Amino acid sequence: MKRLARTDGLTDTQREILAAVTAFTEREILPVATELEHRDEYPADIVEGLKKLGVFGLMIPEEYGGLGESLLTYALAVEELSRGWMSVSGIINTHFIVAHLVLRHGTDVQRQAYLPRMATGDLRGAFSMSEPGCGSDVSAIRTRARRDGDSFVIDGQKMWLTNGGSANLVAVLCKTDDGADSVYRNMTTFLIEKEPGFGEVAPGLTIPGKIEKMGYKGVDTTEMLLDSFRLPADSILGGTTGRGFYQMMDGVEVGRVNVAARACGVGRRAFELAISYAQQREAFGVPIAEHQGIQFRLADMATKIEAAHQMVVMAARRKDSGERNDLEAGMAKYLAGEYCKEIVEDAFRIHGGYGYSKEFEIERLYREAPMLLIGEGTAEIQKMIISRRLLESYRL
């Protein structure tokens, strides 16, 4: 039994689910991850396996065909999948956020229409908030939806859609002219069902193609162009305009726990590679694991893994208890992302020149880790959230 990243207090059901995810990662993901990543190939067989495993419906209630599990169970499953290949967790995460939005904020009709198909993975979600001209400044979005009778017409350009090509349900944040006194109350989330693929996937809706990235390959990241795209008013998440910003922030909050869990998984895999290599590689007549400099690096890496994992567990349990967890989620995402980058770099250094070779798995992890510094909000955004919540709690 490995010492790192244990989680106390799990139920028998949680342990069974996580054992199944671990076995799937070892059998279906790790043996092919680097090859698929180097080819930037969508892991279709892995996705089919995850559908059969029930992972797409992990947190969807049983009444809609899901497993009805907690955020903690989901986060621990994501950590294990990311240990195999971070891109696989990306396919799950945006789907999970959209399912969360529909469950928490959707109408009864929307829940019945989407959640059963999302639980099986036949309907897969994507999440669209960013635009080319704005990143963290959500108030600066320009995509606009105007009412036209019983429909809305949307014009604009969205950016950084994970699963933009493969998903068939996209939650899209747009500006609407609701006459509110705050820009944040003049935003609305729309649920757009579309055909998977690239090009013009519906009249006025185009997914141009995949964005080439340094890492985080396999999963498709895209733009989305909307040119007089028309959809019915019942596509509004929750049925009422003006609530989109707050709905999206709820989705991002749980998404940050996911990104933190990804960082834990990637960091743990980097540590495994490093401690294994250090016991095989010899220098000055002994395995390099016997050199104090390498031992100190391994000690630092393991301590960071343990700290980040426990922070993720705390943030997930806080949300599961019904409490607000934006402070804890921000801390977990910030800490885990930074630690993951440092752990992967230390593992890279332990590998020496071989770490620079594509024949070694650490090369892939070295290109994947930076995404965790910016996904679901940069480290600077997390620090802003953390400090604001602390000032609320400790105000004089």
PDB file of N, CA and C in Angstrom, residues 81-114:
ATOM      1  N   LEU A  81      -7.541   9.453 -12.713  1.00  0.00           N
ATOM      2  CA  LEU A  81      -7.528   9.521 -14.177  1.00  0.00           C
ATOM      3  C   LEU A  81      -6.400  10.432 -14.671  1.00  0.00           C
ATOM      4  N   SER A  82      -6.154  11.532 -13.971  1.00  0.00           N
ATOM      5  CA  SER A  82      -5.091  12.462 -14.360  1.00  0.00           C
ATOM      6  C   SER A  82      -3.718  11.855 -14.144  1.00  0.00           C
ATOM      7  N   ARG A  83      -3.608  10.992 -13.158  1.00  0.00           N
ATOM      8  CA  ARG A  83      -2.359  10.255 -12.975  1.00  0.00           C
ATOM      9  C   ARG A  83      -2.059   9.443 -14.232  1.00  0.00           C
ATOM     10  N   GLY A  84      -3.103   8.974 -14.911  1.00  0.00           N
ATOM     11  CA  GLY A  84      -2.917   8.253 -16.160  1.00  0.00           C
ATOM     12  C   GLY A  84      -2.655   9.172 -17.337  1.00  0.00           C
ATOM     13  N   TRP A  85      -3.527  10.180 -17.510  1.00  0.00           N
ATOM     14  CA  TRP A  85      -3.368  11.162 -18.587  1.00  0.00           C
ATOM     15  C   TRP A  85      -4.313  12.326 -18.304  1.00  0.00           C
ATOM     16  N   MET A  86      -3.747  13.511 -18.135  1.00  0.00           N
ATOM     17  CA  MET A  86      -4.542  14.666 -17.747  1.00  0.00           C
ATOM     18  C   MET A  86      -5.647  14.991 -18.753  1.00  0.00           C
ATOM     19  N   SER A  87      -5.414  14.750 -20.032  1.00  0.00           N
ATOM     20  CA  SER A  87      -6.407  15.079 -21.046  1.00  0.00           C
ATOM     21  C   SER A  87      -7.707  14.311 -20.851  1.00  0.00           C
ATOM     22  N   VAL A  88      -7.619  13.106 -20.328  1.00  0.00           N
ATOM     23  CA  VAL A  88      -8.839  12.324 -20.083  1.00  0.00           C
ATOM     24  C   VAL A  88      -9.719  13.029 -19.065  1.00  0.00           C
ATOM     25  N   SER A  89      -9.100  13.584 -18.027  1.00  0.00           N
ATOM     26  CA  SER A  89      -9.891  14.296 -17.023  1.00  0.00           C
ATOM     27  C   SER A  89     -10.523  15.553 -17.614  1.00  0.00           C
ATOM     28  N   GLY A  90      -9.884  16.158 -18.613  1.00  0.00           N
ATOM     29  CA  GLY A  90     -10.457  17.322 -19.276  1.00  0.00           C
ATOM     30  C   GLY A  90     -11.737  16.987 -20.015  1.00  0.00           C
ATOM     31  N   ILE A  91     -11.791  15.811 -20.597  1.00  0.00           N
ATOM     32  CA  ILE A  91     -13.008  15.367 -21.284  1.00  0.00           C
ATOM     33  C   ILE A  91     -14.154  15.232 -20.303  1.00  0.00           C
ATOM     34  N   ILE A  92     -13.823  14.787 -19.087  1.00  0.00           N
ATOM     35  CA  ILE A  92     -14.842  14.610 -18.053  1.00  0.00           C
ATOM     36  C   ILE A  92     -15.244  15.941 -17.428  1.00  0.00           C
ATOM     37  N   ASN A  93     -14.286  16.845 -17.212  1.00  0.00           N
ATOM     38  CA  ASN A  93     -14.537  18.018 -16.376  1.00  0.00           C
ATOM     39  C   ASN A  93     -15.580  18.972 -16.942  1.00  0.00           C
ATOM     40  N   THR A  94     -15.444  19.355 -18.215  1.00  0.00           N
ATOM     41  CA  THR A  94     -16.422  20.296 -18.750  1.00  0.00           C
ATOM     42  C   THR A  94     -17.808  19.650 -18.800  1.00  0.00           C
ATOM     43  N   HIS A  95     -17.858  18.376 -19.067  1.00  0.00           N
ATOM     44  CA  HIS A  95     -19.123  17.636 -19.015  1.00  0.00           C
ATOM     45  C   HIS A  95     -19.726  17.721 -17.609  1.00  0.00           C
ATOM     46  N   PHE A  96     -18.886  17.503 -16.620  1.00  0.00           N
ATOM     47  CA  PHE A  96     -19.326  17.544 -15.236  1.00  0.00           C
ATOM     48  C   PHE A  96     -19.853  18.927 -14.858  1.00  0.00           C
ATOM     49  N   ILE A  97     -19.169  19.996 -15.303  1.00  0.00           N
ATOM     50  CA  ILE A  97     -19.610  21.352 -14.980  1.00  0.00           C
ATOM     51  C   ILE A  97     -20.988  21.624 -15.584  1.00  0.00           C
ATOM     52  N   VAL A  98     -21.180  21.237 -16.847  1.00  0.00           N
ATOM     53  CA  VAL A  98     -22.477  21.471 -17.488  1.00  0.00           C
ATOM     54  C   VAL A  98     -23.584  20.661 -16.798  1.00  0.00           C
ATOM     55  N   ALA A  99     -23.283  19.409 -16.444  1.00  0.00           N
ATOM     56  CA  ALA A  99     -24.269  18.604 -15.714  1.00  0.00           C
ATOM     57  C   ALA A  99     -24.609  19.248 -14.378  1.00  0.00           C
ATOM     58  N   HIS A 100     -23.602  19.773 -13.696  1.00  0.00           N
ATOM     59  CA  HIS A 100     -23.825  20.468 -12.424  1.00  0.00           C
ATOM     60  C   HIS A 100     -24.725  21.691 -12.629  1.00  0.00           C
ATOM     61  N   LEU A 101     -24.468  22.448 -13.690  1.00  0.00           N
ATOM     62  CA  LEU A 101     -25.280  23.632 -13.962  1.00  0.00           C
ATOM     63  C   LEU A 101     -26.735  23.265 -14.245  1.00  0.00           C
ATOM     64  N   VAL A 102     -26.932  22.232 -15.040  1.00  0.00           N
ATOM     65  CA  VAL A 102     -28.304  21.809 -15.359  1.00  0.00           C
ATOM     66  C   VAL A 102     -29.012  21.318 -14.101  1.00  0.00           C
ATOM     67  N   LEU A 103     -28.307  20.529 -13.294  1.00  0.00           N
ATOM     68  CA  LEU A 103     -28.912  19.988 -12.080  1.00  0.00           C
ATOM     69  C   LEU A 103     -29.244  21.088 -11.082  1.00  0.00           C
ATOM     70  N   ARG A 104     -28.327  22.020 -10.874  1.00  0.00           N
ATOM     71  CA  ARG A 104     -28.510  23.047  -9.854  1.00  0.00           C
ATOM     72  C   ARG A 104     -29.390  24.195 -10.313  1.00  0.00           C
ATOM     73  N   HIS A 105     -29.319  24.548 -11.597  1.00  0.00           N
ATOM     74  CA  HIS A 105     -29.962  25.775 -12.052  1.00  0.00           C
ATOM     75  C   HIS A 105     -30.991  25.565 -13.161  1.00  0.00           C
ATOM     76  N   GLY A 106     -31.044  24.384 -13.743  1.00  0.00           N
ATOM     77  CA  GLY A 106     -31.947  24.153 -14.867  1.00  0.00           C
ATOM     78  C   GLY A 106     -33.401  24.019 -14.442  1.00  0.00           C
ATOM     79  N   THR A 107     -34.277  24.132 -15.414  1.00  0.00           N
ATOM     80  CA  THR A 107     -35.705  23.885 -15.166  1.00  0.00           C
ATOM     81  C   THR A 107     -35.936  22.376 -15.077  1.00  0.00           C
ATOM     82  N   ASP A 108     -37.109  21.982 -14.597  1.00  0.00           N
ATOM     83  CA  ASP A 108     -37.438  20.557 -14.549  1.00  0.00           C
ATOM     84  C   ASP A 108     -37.396  19.939 -15.945  1.00  0.00           C
ATOM     85  N   VAL A 109     -37.868  20.696 -16.932  1.00  0.00           N
ATOM     86  CA  VAL A 109     -37.858  20.196 -18.308  1.00  0.00           C
ATOM     87  C   VAL A 109     -36.421  19.993 -18.779  1.00  0.00           C
ATOM     88  N   GLN A 110     -35.536  20.940 -18.476  1.00  0.00           N
ATOM     89  CA  GLN A 110     -34.136  20.818 -18.890  1.00  0.00           C
ATOM     90  C   GLN A 110     -33.455  19.636 -18.196  1.00  0.00           C
ATOM     91  N   ARG A 111     -33.742  19.429 -16.914  1.00  0.00           N
ATOM     92  CA  ARG A 111     -33.149  18.284 -16.208  1.00  0.00           C
ATOM     93  C   ARG A 111     -33.597  16.969 -16.847  1.00  0.00           C
ATOM     94  N   GLN A 112     -34.871  16.862 -17.123  1.00  0.00           N
ATOM     95  CA  GLN A 112     -35.387  15.625 -17.722  1.00  0.00           C
ATOM     96  C   GLN A 112     -34.859  15.421 -19.138  1.00  0.00           C
ATOM     97  N   ALA A 113     -34.652  16.521 -19.858  1.00  0.00           N
ATOM     98  CA  ALA A 113     -34.208  16.423 -21.254  1.00  0.00           C
ATOM     99  C   ALA A 113     -32.734  16.060 -21.365  1.00  0.00           C
ATOM    100  N   TYR A 114     -31.911  16.569 -20.443  1.00  0.00           N
ATOM    101  CA  TYR A 114     -30.466  16.433 -20.610  1.00  0.00           C
ATOM    102  C   TYR A 114     -29.796  15.441 -19.669  1.00  0.00           C
TER     103      TYR A 114
END
